[in-house]
PDB file of C-alpha atoms in Angstrom:
ATOM      1  CA  MET A  16       0.000   0.000   0.000  1.00  0.00           C
ATOM      2  CA  ALA A  17       1.349   3.395  -1.017  1.00  0.00           C
ATOM      3  CA  ILE A  18       2.507   5.828   1.654  1.00  0.00           C
ATOM      4  CA  ILE A  19       0.270   8.603   0.289  1.00  0.00           C
ATOM      5  CA  GLN A  20      -3.464   9.037  -0.184  1.00  0.00           C
ATOM      6  CA  THR A  21      -4.566   8.843  -3.818  1.00  0.00           C
ATOM      7  CA  VAL A  22      -7.656  10.031  -5.628  1.00  0.00           C
ATOM      8  CA  ASP A  23     -10.173   7.291  -6.385  1.00  0.00           C
ATOM      9  CA  PRO A  24     -10.883   6.945 -10.105  1.00  0.00           C
ATOM     10  CA  GLY A  25     -14.536   7.900  -9.641  1.00  0.00           C
ATOM     11  CA  GLU A  26     -13.515  11.146  -7.921  1.00  0.00           C
ATOM     12  CA  ALA A  27     -10.741  12.246 -10.284  1.00  0.00           C
ATOM     13  CA  THR A  28     -11.129  15.524 -12.136  1.00  0.00           C
ATOM     14  CA  GLY A  29      -9.101  17.577 -14.601  1.00  0.00           C
ATOM     15  CA  ALA A  30      -5.626  16.361 -15.472  1.00  0.00           C
ATOM     16  CA  VAL A  31      -5.838  13.488 -12.970  1.00  0.00           C
ATOM     17  CA  ALA A  32      -9.012  12.213 -14.650  1.00  0.00           C
ATOM     18  CA  GLU A  33      -7.251  12.394 -18.036  1.00  0.00           C
ATOM     19  CA  ILE A  34      -4.280  10.428 -16.702  1.00  0.00           C
ATOM     20  CA  TYR A  35      -6.588   7.818 -15.195  1.00  0.00           C
ATOM     21  CA  ALA A  36      -8.589   7.543 -18.428  1.00  0.00           C
ATOM     22  CA  LYS A  37      -5.413   6.695 -20.350  1.00  0.00           C
ATOM     23  CA  ASP A  38      -4.711   3.813 -17.952  1.00  0.00           C
ATOM     24  CA  GLU A  39      -8.321   2.641 -18.316  1.00  0.00           C
ATOM     25  CA  ARG A  40      -7.891   2.605 -22.121  1.00  0.00           C
ATOM     26  CA  ASP A  41      -4.458   0.971 -22.077  1.00  0.00           C
ATOM     27  CA  LEU A  42      -4.759  -1.421 -19.126  1.00  0.00           C
ATOM     28  CA  GLY A  43      -8.446  -1.738 -18.371  1.00  0.00           C
ATOM     29  CA  TYR A  44      -7.886  -0.308 -14.870  1.00  0.00           C
ATOM     30  CA  VAL A  45      -5.983   2.487 -13.120  1.00  0.00           C
ATOM     31  CA  ALA A  46      -2.662   1.147 -11.866  1.00  0.00           C
ATOM     32  CA  GLU A  47      -1.611   2.062  -8.344  1.00  0.00           C
ATOM     33  CA  TYR A  48       1.650   3.546  -9.643  1.00  0.00           C
ATOM     34  CA  THR A  49      -0.404   5.860 -11.858  1.00  0.00           C
ATOM     35  CA  ARG A  50      -2.618   6.893  -8.942  1.00  0.00           C
ATOM     36  CA  VAL A  51       0.431   7.700  -6.821  1.00  0.00           C
ATOM     37  CA  MET A  52       2.389   9.555  -9.488  1.00  0.00           C
ATOM     38  CA  ALA A  53      -0.729  11.479 -10.590  1.00  0.00           C
ATOM     39  CA  ALA A  54      -0.607  13.242  -7.215  1.00  0.00           C
ATOM     40  CA  ASN A  55       1.532  15.659  -9.244  1.00  0.00           C
ATOM     41  CA  PRO A  56      -0.238  15.544 -12.611  1.00  0.00           C
ATOM     42  CA  GLU A  57       2.060  18.125 -14.215  1.00  0.00           C
ATOM     43  CA  ALA A  58       5.138  16.025 -13.419  1.00  0.00           C
ATOM     44  CA  TYR A  59       3.386  12.843 -14.572  1.00  0.00           C
ATOM     45  CA  GLN A  60       2.419  14.447 -17.885  1.00  0.00           C
ATOM     46  CA  ALA A  61       5.970  15.774 -18.331  1.00  0.00           C
ATOM     47  CA  TRP A  62       7.258  12.247 -17.649  1.00  0.00           C
ATOM     48  CA  GLU A  63       4.972  10.837 -20.344  1.00  0.00           C
ATOM     49  CA  GLN A  64       6.086  13.533 -22.786  1.00  0.00           C
ATOM     50  CA  LEU A  65       9.733  12.657 -22.085  1.00  0.00           C
ATOM     51  CA  ILE A  66       9.043   8.971 -22.740  1.00  0.00           C
ATOM     52  CA  ARG A  67       7.246   9.769 -26.012  1.00  0.00           C
ATOM     53  CA  ALA A  68      10.238  11.860 -27.121  1.00  0.00           C
ATOM     54  CA  ILE A  69      12.639   9.005 -26.344  1.00  0.00           C
ATOM     55  CA  VAL A  70      10.518   6.265 -27.947  1.00  0.00           C
ATOM     56  CA  SER A  71       9.947   8.321 -31.091  1.00  0.00           C
ATOM     57  CA  GLN A  72      13.681   8.163 -31.779  1.00  0.00           C
ATOM     58  CA  LEU A  73      14.691   4.860 -30.191  1.00  0.00           C
ATOM     59  CA  GLY A  74      11.726   2.798 -31.374  1.00  0.00           C
ATOM     60  CA  VAL A  75       9.419   0.660 -29.269  1.00  0.00           C
ATOM     61  CA  ARG A  76      11.465  -2.563 -29.383  1.00  0.00           C
ATOM     62  CA  ARG A  77      14.709  -0.907 -28.309  1.00  0.00           C
ATOM     63  CA  TYR A  78      12.924   1.186 -25.687  1.00  0.00           C
ATOM     64  CA  GLU A  79      11.275  -1.868 -24.121  1.00  0.00           C
ATOM     65  CA  LEU A  80      14.535  -3.845 -24.107  1.00  0.00           C
ATOM     66  CA  VAL A  81      16.384  -0.954 -22.452  1.00  0.00           C
ATOM     67  CA  THR A  82      13.537  -0.591 -19.973  1.00  0.00           C
ATOM     68  CA  LEU A  83      13.600  -4.284 -19.024  1.00  0.00           C
ATOM     69  CA  ALA A  84      17.372  -4.124 -18.463  1.00  0.00           C
ATOM     70  CA  ALA A  85      17.186  -0.897 -16.455  1.00  0.00           C
ATOM     71  CA  ALA A  86      14.323  -2.289 -14.359  1.00  0.00           C
ATOM     72  CA  GLU A  87      16.432  -5.365 -13.665  1.00  0.00           C
ATOM     73  CA  GLY A  88      19.239  -3.099 -12.486  1.00  0.00           C
ATOM     74  CA  THR A  89      16.918  -1.235 -10.108  1.00  0.00           C
ATOM     75  CA  HIS A  90      15.261  -4.467  -8.933  1.00  0.00           C
ATOM     76  CA  SER A  91      11.888  -3.045  -9.928  1.00  0.00           C
ATOM     77  CA  GLN A  92       9.218  -5.720  -9.954  1.00  0.00           C
ATOM     78  CA  HIS A  93       6.709  -3.029 -10.930  1.00  0.00           C
ATOM     79  CA  CYS A  94       8.526  -2.059 -14.106  1.00  0.00           C
ATOM     80  CA  ARG A  95       9.617  -5.569 -15.072  1.00  0.00           C
ATOM     81  CA  LEU A  96       6.003  -6.740 -14.956  1.00  0.00           C
ATOM     82  CA  ALA A  97       4.476  -3.673 -16.627  1.00  0.00           C
ATOM     83  CA  HIS A  98       7.052  -3.556 -19.403  1.00  0.00           C
ATOM     84  CA  GLY A  99       7.110  -7.305 -19.828  1.00  0.00           C
ATOM     85  CA  ARG A 100       3.471  -6.925 -20.811  1.00  0.00           C
ATOM     86  CA  LYS A 101       4.232  -3.961 -23.083  1.00  0.00           C
ATOM     87  CA  THR A 102       7.046  -5.877 -24.782  1.00  0.00           C
ATOM     88  CA  LEU A 103       4.487  -8.443 -25.944  1.00  0.00           C
ATOM     89  CA  ALA A 104       3.419  -5.841 -28.523  1.00  0.00           C
ATOM     90  CA  VAL A 105       6.776  -6.190 -30.300  1.00  0.00           C
ATOM     91  CA  MET A 106       7.893  -9.752 -29.453  1.00  0.00           C
ATOM     92  CA  ASP A 107       6.228 -13.099 -29.011  1.00  0.00           C
ATOM     93  CA  VAL A 108       5.792 -14.458 -25.493  1.00  0.00           C
ATOM     94  CA  ASP A 109       8.551 -17.080 -25.823  1.00  0.00           C
ATOM     95  CA  THR A 110      11.086 -14.425 -26.822  1.00  0.00           C
ATOM     96  CA  VAL A 111      10.004 -12.099 -24.005  1.00  0.00           C
ATOM     97  CA  GLU A 112      10.388 -14.978 -21.523  1.00  0.00           C
ATOM     98  CA  ALA A 113      13.865 -15.780 -22.839  1.00  0.00           C
ATOM     99  CA  VAL A 114      14.892 -12.115 -22.672  1.00  0.00           C
ATOM    100  CA  ALA A 115      13.493 -11.810 -19.158  1.00  0.00           C
ATOM    101  CA  ARG A 116      15.381 -14.836 -17.890  1.00  0.00           C
ATOM    102  CA  ASP A 117      18.728 -14.086 -19.557  1.00  0.00           C
ATOM    103  CA  TYR A 118      18.867 -11.485 -22.303  1.00  0.00           C
ATOM    104  CA  ARG A 119      22.487 -12.389 -23.083  1.00  0.00           C
ATOM    105  CA  ASN A 120      21.381 -15.837 -24.266  1.00  0.00           C
ATOM    106  CA  ALA A 121      17.948 -15.064 -25.710  1.00  0.00           C
ATOM    107  CA  GLY A 122      18.825 -14.891 -29.400  1.00  0.00           C
ATOM    108  CA  LEU A 123      18.979 -11.090 -29.510  1.00  0.00           C
ATOM    109  CA  SER A 124      21.407  -9.312 -31.806  1.00  0.00           C
ATOM    110  CA  ASP A 125      24.816  -8.335 -30.458  1.00  0.00           C
ATOM    111  CA  ALA A 126      23.685  -4.686 -30.619  1.00  0.00           C
ATOM    112  CA  GLU A 127      20.581  -5.376 -28.531  1.00  0.00           C
ATOM    113  CA  VAL A 128      22.564  -7.287 -25.900  1.00  0.00           C
ATOM    114  CA  ALA A 129      25.170  -4.507 -25.688  1.00  0.00           C
ATOM    115  CA  MET A 130      22.411  -1.909 -25.383  1.00  0.00           C
ATOM    116  CA  MET A 131      20.809  -3.856 -22.531  1.00  0.00           C
ATOM    117  CA  GLU A 132      24.152  -4.337 -20.757  1.00  0.00           C
ATOM    118  CA  TYR A 133      24.741  -0.598 -21.004  1.00  0.00           C
ATOM    119  CA  ALA A 134      21.264   0.150 -19.602  1.00  0.00           C
ATOM    120  CA  GLU A 135      21.745  -2.287 -16.746  1.00  0.00           C
ATOM    121  CA  ARG A 136      25.093  -0.682 -15.898  1.00  0.00           C
ATOM    122  CA  ILE A 137      23.439   2.753 -15.795  1.00  0.00           C
ATOM    123  CA  SER A 138      21.018   1.303 -13.255  1.00  0.00           C
ATOM    124  CA  THR A 139      23.637  -0.304 -11.051  1.00  0.00           C
ATOM    125  CA  ASP A 140      26.722   1.927 -11.208  1.00  0.00           C
ATOM    126  CA  ALA A 141      26.249   5.053 -13.337  1.00  0.00           C
ATOM    127  CA  ALA A 142      28.686   7.092 -11.225  1.00  0.00           C
ATOM    128  CA  SER A 143      31.673   5.054 -12.356  1.00  0.00           C
ATOM    129  CA  MET A 144      30.790   4.943 -16.054  1.00  0.00           C
ATOM    130  CA  THR A 145      33.247   6.370 -18.565  1.00  0.00           C
ATOM    131  CA  GLU A 146      33.518   6.651 -22.327  1.00  0.00           C
ATOM    132  CA  ALA A 147      34.736   3.064 -22.326  1.00  0.00           C
ATOM    133  CA  ASP A 148      31.202   1.960 -21.410  1.00  0.00           C
ATOM    134  CA  SER A 149      29.863   3.318 -24.694  1.00  0.00           C
ATOM    135  CA  LEU A 150      32.711   1.915 -26.796  1.00  0.00           C
ATOM    136  CA  ARG A 151      30.939  -1.390 -27.449  1.00  0.00           C
ATOM    137  CA  LEU A 152      27.835   0.508 -28.579  1.00  0.00           C
ATOM    138  CA  ARG A 153      29.923   2.576 -30.986  1.00  0.00           C
ATOM    139  CA  GLU A 154      31.635  -0.565 -32.321  1.00  0.00           C
ATOM    140  CA  LEU A 155      28.187  -2.004 -33.060  1.00  0.00           C
ATOM    141  CA  GLY A 156      27.174   1.074 -35.044  1.00  0.00           C
ATOM    142  CA  PHE A 157      25.178   3.109 -32.542  1.00  0.00           C
ATOM    143  CA  THR A 158      25.266   6.837 -33.229  1.00  0.00           C
ATOM    144  CA  ASP A 159      25.786   9.493 -30.585  1.00  0.00           C
ATOM    145  CA  ARG A 160      22.054  10.262 -30.726  1.00  0.00           C
ATOM    146  CA  GLU A 161      21.183   6.603 -30.176  1.00  0.00           C
ATOM    147  CA  ILE A 162      23.572   6.375 -27.218  1.00  0.00           C
ATOM    148  CA  VAL A 163      21.957   9.464 -25.705  1.00  0.00           C
ATOM    149  CA  ASP A 164      18.483   7.976 -26.263  1.00  0.00           C
ATOM    150  CA  ILE A 165      19.486   4.636 -24.692  1.00  0.00           C
ATOM    151  CA  THR A 166      20.953   6.536 -21.747  1.00  0.00           C
ATOM    152  CA  LEU A 167      17.836   8.674 -21.376  1.00  0.00           C
ATOM    153  CA  ALA A 168      15.559   5.625 -21.536  1.00  0.00           C
ATOM    154  CA  ALA A 169      17.532   3.838 -18.807  1.00  0.00           C
ATOM    155  CA  ALA A 170      17.818   6.964 -16.639  1.00  0.00           C
ATOM    156  CA  ALA A 171      14.095   7.672 -17.029  1.00  0.00           C
ATOM    157  CA  ARG A 172      13.324   4.118 -15.914  1.00  0.00           C
ATOM    158  CA  ASN A 173      15.566   4.650 -12.887  1.00  0.00           C
ATOM    159  CA  TYR A 174      13.633   7.799 -11.999  1.00  0.00           C
ATOM    160  CA  PHE A 175      10.230   6.146 -12.237  1.00  0.00           C
ATOM    161  CA  SER A 176      11.259   2.846 -10.611  1.00  0.00           C
ATOM    162  CA  ARG A 177      12.913   4.518  -7.662  1.00  0.00           C
ATOM    163  CA  ALA A 178      10.030   6.964  -7.169  1.00  0.00           C
ATOM    164  CA  ILE A 179       7.358   4.264  -7.025  1.00  0.00           C
ATOM    165  CA  GLN A 180       9.533   2.053  -4.813  1.00  0.00           C
ATOM    166  CA  ALA A 181      10.146   4.941  -2.392  1.00  0.00           C
ATOM    167  CA  LEU A 182       6.432   5.782  -2.325  1.00  0.00           C
ATOM    168  CA  GLY A 183       5.533   2.227  -1.342  1.00  0.00           C
ATOM    169  CA  VAL A 184       3.507   1.389  -4.435  1.00  0.00           C
ATOM    170  CA  SER A 185       2.161  -2.163  -4.345  1.00  0.00           C
ATOM    171  CA  VAL A 186       3.379  -4.510  -7.053  1.00  0.00           C
ATOM    172  CA  GLU A 187       0.521  -5.342  -9.418  1.00  0.00           C
ATOM    173  CA  VAL A 188       0.556  -8.116 -11.977  1.00  0.00           C
ATOM    174  CA  PRO A 189      -0.941  -6.667 -15.152  1.00  0.00           C
ATOM    175  CA  PRO A 190      -3.593  -8.725 -16.927  1.00  0.00           C
ATOM    176  CA  GLY A 191      -2.387 -10.843 -19.807  1.00  0.00           C
ATOM    177  CA  LEU A 192       0.771 -12.178 -18.174  1.00  0.00           C
ATOM    178  CA  SER A 193       1.002 -15.934 -17.918  1.00  0.00           C
ATOM    179  CA  ASP A 194       2.442 -17.440 -14.760  1.00  0.00           C
ATOM    180  CA  SER A 195       5.445 -18.517 -16.807  1.00  0.00           C
ATOM    181  CA  LEU A 196       6.125 -14.996 -18.115  1.00  0.00           C
ATOM    182  CA  ARG A 197       5.562 -13.440 -14.681  1.00  0.00           C
ATOM    183  CA  SER A 198       8.045 -15.906 -13.195  1.00  0.00           C
ATOM    184  CA  ALA A 199      10.594 -15.178 -15.944  1.00  0.00           C
ATOM    185  CA  LEU A 200      10.297 -11.418 -15.478  1.00  0.00           C
ATOM    186  CA  LEU A 201      10.840 -11.640 -11.730  1.00  0.00           C
ATOM    187  CA  ALA A 202      13.495 -14.394 -11.705  1.00  0.00           C
ATOM    188  CA  PRO A 203      16.563 -12.110 -12.138  1.00  0.00           C
ATOM    189  CA  LEU A 204      15.473  -9.850  -9.294  1.00  0.00           C
TER     190      LEU A 204
END
């Protein structure tokens, strides 16, 4: 249970009601993390705008892979489950399970594995990163813009994961996740 009081969906107005309505459309319910973060609707909307700006350049597949790796680095059950479900839009369930269990041995391209390793490192030890950390990405053909977008995607996931963990948001299993996929997503944590 979150450490703050949230607005019930039936009582939401204005920007909070708009935020809730998006969850209703996308998920079929209002997630607790949305209810908590919508306590500051301007910040939540800015967050969503940032994510749209990153995804528009990085692409959905790369964004979701970076997000899964960053969420693993922050030990975020919330984000692993939510984005495991979202990744099903761009990968079949068997591939998502393999990626969730061990992305290094899931049949991804060398570039995708390197991108995920980089994102995980951002989430576990960003303070000690140097140019050497991006060298592998450069060797695999990533541009400066793509490296910035990968970095922003991982850092944005860190922000959101850490905020909802600190605010005591309950972990919810989104609909549509099999027990096998749920187990795979949580196994590395």
